[in-house]
GROMACS .gro file of C-alpha atoms in nm:
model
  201
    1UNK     CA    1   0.000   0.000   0.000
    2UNK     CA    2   0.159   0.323  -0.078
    3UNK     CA    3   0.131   0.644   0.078
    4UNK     CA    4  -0.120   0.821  -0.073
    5UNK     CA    5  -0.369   0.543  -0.007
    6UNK     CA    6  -0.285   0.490   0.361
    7UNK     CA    7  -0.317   0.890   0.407
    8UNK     CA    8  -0.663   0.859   0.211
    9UNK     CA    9  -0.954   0.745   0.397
   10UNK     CA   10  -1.358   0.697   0.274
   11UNK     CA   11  -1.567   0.903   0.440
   12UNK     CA   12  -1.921   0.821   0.442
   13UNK     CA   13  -2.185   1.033   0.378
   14UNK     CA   14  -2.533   1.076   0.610
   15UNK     CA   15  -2.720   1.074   0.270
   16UNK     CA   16  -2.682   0.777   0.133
   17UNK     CA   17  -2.763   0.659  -0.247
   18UNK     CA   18  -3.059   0.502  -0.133
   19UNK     CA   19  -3.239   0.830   0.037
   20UNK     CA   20  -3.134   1.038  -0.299
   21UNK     CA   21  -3.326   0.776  -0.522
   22UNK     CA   22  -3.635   0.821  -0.302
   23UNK     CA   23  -3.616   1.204  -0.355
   24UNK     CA   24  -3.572   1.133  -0.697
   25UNK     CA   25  -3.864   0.845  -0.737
   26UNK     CA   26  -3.636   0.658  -0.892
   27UNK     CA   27  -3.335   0.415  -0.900
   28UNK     CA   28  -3.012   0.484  -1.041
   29UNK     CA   29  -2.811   0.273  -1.287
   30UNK     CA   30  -2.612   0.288  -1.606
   31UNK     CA   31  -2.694   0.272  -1.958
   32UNK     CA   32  -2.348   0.218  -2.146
   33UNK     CA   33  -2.376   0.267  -2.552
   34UNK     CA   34  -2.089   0.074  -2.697
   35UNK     CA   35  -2.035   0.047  -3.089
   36UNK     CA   36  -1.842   0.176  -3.368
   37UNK     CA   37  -1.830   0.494  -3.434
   38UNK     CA   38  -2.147   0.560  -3.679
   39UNK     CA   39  -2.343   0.324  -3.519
   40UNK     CA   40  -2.583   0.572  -3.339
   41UNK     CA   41  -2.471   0.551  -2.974
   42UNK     CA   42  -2.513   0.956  -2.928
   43UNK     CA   43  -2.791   0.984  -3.120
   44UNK     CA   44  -2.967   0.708  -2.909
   45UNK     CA   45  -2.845   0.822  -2.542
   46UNK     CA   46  -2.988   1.161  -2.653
   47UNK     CA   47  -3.337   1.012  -2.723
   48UNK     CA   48  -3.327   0.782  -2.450
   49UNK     CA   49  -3.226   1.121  -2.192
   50UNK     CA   50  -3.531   1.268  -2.349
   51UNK     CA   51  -3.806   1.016  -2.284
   52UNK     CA   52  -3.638   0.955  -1.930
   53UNK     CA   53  -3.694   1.346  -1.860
   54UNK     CA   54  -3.977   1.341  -1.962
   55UNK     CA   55  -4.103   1.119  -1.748
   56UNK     CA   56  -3.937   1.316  -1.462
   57UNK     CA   57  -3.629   1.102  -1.411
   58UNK     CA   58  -3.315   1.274  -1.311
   59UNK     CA   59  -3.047   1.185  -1.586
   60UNK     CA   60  -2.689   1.288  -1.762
   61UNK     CA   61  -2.534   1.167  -2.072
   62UNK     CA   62  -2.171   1.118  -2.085
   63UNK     CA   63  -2.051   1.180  -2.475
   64UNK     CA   64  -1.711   1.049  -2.589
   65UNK     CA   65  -1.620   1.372  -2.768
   66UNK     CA   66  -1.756   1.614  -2.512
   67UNK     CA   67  -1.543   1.423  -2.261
   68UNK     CA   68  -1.236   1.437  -2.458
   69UNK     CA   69  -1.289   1.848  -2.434
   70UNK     CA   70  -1.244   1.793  -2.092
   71UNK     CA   71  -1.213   1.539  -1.816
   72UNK     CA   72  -0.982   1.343  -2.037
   73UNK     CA   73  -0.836   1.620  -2.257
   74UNK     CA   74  -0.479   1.497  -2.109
   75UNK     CA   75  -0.544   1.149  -2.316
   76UNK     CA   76  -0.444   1.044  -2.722
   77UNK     CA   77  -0.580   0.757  -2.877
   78UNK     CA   78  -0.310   0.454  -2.821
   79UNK     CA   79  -0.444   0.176  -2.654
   80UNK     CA   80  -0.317   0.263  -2.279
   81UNK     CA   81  -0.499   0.614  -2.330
   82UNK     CA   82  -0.798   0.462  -2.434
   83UNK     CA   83  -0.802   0.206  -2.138
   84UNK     CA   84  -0.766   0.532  -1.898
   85UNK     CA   85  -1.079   0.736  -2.073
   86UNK     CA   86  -1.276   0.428  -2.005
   87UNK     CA   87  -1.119   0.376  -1.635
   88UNK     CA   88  -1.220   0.777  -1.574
   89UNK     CA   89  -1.535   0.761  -1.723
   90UNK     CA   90  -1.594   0.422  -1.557
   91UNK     CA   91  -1.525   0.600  -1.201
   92UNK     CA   92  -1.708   0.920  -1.285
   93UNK     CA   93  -2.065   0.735  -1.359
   94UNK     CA   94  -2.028   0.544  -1.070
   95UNK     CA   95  -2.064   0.848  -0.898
   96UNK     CA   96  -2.327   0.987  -1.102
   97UNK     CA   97  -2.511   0.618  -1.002
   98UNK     CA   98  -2.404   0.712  -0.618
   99UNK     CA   99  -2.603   1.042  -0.669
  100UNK     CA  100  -2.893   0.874  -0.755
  101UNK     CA  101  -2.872   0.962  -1.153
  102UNK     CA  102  -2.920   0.763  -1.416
  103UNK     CA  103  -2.581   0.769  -1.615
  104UNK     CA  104  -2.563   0.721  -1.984
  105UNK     CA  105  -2.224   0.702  -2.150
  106UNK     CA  106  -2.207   0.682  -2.528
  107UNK     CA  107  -1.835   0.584  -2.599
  108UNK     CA  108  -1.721   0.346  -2.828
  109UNK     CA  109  -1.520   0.146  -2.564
  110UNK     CA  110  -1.395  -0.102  -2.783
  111UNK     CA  111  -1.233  -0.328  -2.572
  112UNK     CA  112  -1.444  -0.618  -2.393
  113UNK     CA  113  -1.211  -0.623  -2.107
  114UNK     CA  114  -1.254  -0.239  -2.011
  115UNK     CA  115  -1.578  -0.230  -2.002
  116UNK     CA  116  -1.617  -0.549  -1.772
  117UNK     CA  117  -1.393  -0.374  -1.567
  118UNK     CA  118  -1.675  -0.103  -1.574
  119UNK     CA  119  -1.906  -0.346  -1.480
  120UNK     CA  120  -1.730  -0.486  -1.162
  121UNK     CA  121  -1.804  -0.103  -1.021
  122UNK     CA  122  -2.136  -0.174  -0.983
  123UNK     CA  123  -2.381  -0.393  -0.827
  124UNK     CA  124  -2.589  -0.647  -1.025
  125UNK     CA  125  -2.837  -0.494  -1.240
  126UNK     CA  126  -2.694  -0.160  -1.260
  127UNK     CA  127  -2.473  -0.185  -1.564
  128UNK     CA  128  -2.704  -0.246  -1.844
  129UNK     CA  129  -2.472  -0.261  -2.150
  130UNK     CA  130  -2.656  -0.150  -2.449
  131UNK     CA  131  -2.497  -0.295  -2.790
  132UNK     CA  132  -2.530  -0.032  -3.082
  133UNK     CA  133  -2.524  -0.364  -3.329
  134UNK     CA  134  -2.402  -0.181  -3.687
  135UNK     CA  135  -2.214  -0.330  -3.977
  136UNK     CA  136  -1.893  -0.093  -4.066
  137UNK     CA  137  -2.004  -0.062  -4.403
  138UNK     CA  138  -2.299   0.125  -4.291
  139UNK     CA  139  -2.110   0.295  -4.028
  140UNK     CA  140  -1.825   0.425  -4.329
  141UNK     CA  141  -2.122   0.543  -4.555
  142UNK     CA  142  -2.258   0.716  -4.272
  143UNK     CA  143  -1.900   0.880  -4.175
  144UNK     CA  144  -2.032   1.239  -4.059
  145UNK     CA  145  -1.718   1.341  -3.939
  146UNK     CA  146  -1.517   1.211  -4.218
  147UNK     CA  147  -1.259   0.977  -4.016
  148UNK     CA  148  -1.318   0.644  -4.172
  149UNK     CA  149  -1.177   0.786  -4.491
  150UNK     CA  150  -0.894   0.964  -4.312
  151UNK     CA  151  -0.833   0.659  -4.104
  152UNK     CA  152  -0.831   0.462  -4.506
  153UNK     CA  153  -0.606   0.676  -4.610
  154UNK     CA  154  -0.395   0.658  -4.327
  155UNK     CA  155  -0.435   0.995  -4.145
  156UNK     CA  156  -0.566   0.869  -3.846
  157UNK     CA  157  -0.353   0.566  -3.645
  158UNK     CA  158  -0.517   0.321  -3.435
  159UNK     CA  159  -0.909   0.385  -3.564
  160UNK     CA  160  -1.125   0.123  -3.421
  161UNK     CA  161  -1.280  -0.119  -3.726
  162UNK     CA  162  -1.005  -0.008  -3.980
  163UNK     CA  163  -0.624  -0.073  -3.803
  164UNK     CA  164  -0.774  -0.101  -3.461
  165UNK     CA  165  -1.031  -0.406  -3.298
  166UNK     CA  166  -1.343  -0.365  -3.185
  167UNK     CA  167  -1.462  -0.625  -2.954
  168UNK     CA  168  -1.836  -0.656  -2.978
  169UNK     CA  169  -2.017  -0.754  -2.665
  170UNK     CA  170  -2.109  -1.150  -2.645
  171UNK     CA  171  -2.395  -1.096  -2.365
  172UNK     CA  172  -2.511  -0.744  -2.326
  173UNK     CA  173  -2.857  -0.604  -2.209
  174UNK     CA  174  -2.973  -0.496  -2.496
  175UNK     CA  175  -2.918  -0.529  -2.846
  176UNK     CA  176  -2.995  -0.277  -3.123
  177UNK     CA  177  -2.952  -0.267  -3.473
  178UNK     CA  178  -2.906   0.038  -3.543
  179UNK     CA  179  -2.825  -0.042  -3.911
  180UNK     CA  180  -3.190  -0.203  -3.967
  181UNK     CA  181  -3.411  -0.086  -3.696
  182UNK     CA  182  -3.519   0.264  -3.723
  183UNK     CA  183  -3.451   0.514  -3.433
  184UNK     CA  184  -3.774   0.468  -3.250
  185UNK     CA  185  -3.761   0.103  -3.263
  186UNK     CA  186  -3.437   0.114  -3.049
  187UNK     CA  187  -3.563   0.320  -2.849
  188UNK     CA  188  -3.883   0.118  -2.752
  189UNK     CA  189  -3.641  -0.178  -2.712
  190UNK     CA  190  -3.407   0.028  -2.425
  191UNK     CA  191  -3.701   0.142  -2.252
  192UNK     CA  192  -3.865  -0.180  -2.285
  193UNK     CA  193  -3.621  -0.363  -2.120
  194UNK     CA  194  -3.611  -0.069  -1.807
  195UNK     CA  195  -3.978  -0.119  -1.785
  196UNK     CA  196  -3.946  -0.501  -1.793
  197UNK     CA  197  -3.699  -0.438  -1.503
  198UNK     CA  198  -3.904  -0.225  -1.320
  199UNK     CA  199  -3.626   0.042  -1.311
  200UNK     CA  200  -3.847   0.280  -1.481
  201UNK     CA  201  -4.289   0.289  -1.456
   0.00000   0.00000   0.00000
């Protein structure tokens, strides 16, 4: 044990997670959007945060680009970086979960052993990995910002689907196809399953 941990100790807080999700009239858990880039995670959180407020849940959607502005603006994209932006973002929605908000992350995460790591923050039930199921061809015609090609062509190392792996989920919560399915669809199968759960009325 090294110093800094022996000087650091947990202090425990009078409100607990449990008195916050009364206040709130809900639970708390995490939604985690995981796919290539182009399969619709964002554009899914974003309509899943909007139904949940809607229905007067307290929510916040963690976005893999507005992050990198940020919290993990220190961090490149080689494969130890990419570990620590899911490690950070990992740590920050367990918080979020703590505070009795429902935490969405859209990220690509491409590695299957990061984001079990994820998982092992939280108790059973409240990681509910959401599969944004998309073939790359789609994803590349959809290309809105352009990087497949760049990432062709060689302008952009280490680009998950083209010269870096992604490792698709072999049991997650959900699964959308977000290539087939149309936006509502996916949406009525997230919700669907929260309802089924009875984490949301």
């Amino acid at each position: 044990m090294n110093d800094k941990t022996e000087n650091v100790v947990w202090h425990n807080a009078t409100v607990t997670r449990e008195r916050r999700q009364k206040l709130n009239g809900h639970q708390s858990f995490v939604l985690w959007f995981t796919g290539l880039s182009g399969s619709g995670k964002s554009t899914l959180a974003n309509a899943i945060e909007e139904h949940l407020h809607q229905m007067n849940c307290r929510t916040f959607v963690f976005d893999g680009d507005n992050v990198r502005h940020g919290l993990c603006s220190d961090l490149g994209f080689g494969e130890e970086d990419r570990k620590e932006n899911i490690r950070r973002i990992g740590e920050m929605t367990r918080l979020f979960v703590e505070a009795g908000v429902i935490a969405m992350t859209a990220f690509i995460s491409p590695f299957r052993e990061e984001r079990e790591r994820v998982r092992e923050l939280f108790g059973d039930g409240e990681f509910i990995e959401v599969y944004c199921d998309c073939s790359l061809e789609t994803c590349e015609q959809r290309d809105v910002k352009g990087l497949y090609a760049k990432a062709r062509a060689g302008l952009i190392p280490n680009y998950t689907g083209i010269s870096s792996p992604y490792e698709a989920p072999e049991t997650p919560e959900v699964r959308v196809h977000t290539d087939t399915e149309s936006l509502d669809e996916s949406i009525d199968r997230v919700l669907g399953y929260l309802q089924e759960r009875k984490l949301i009325g």
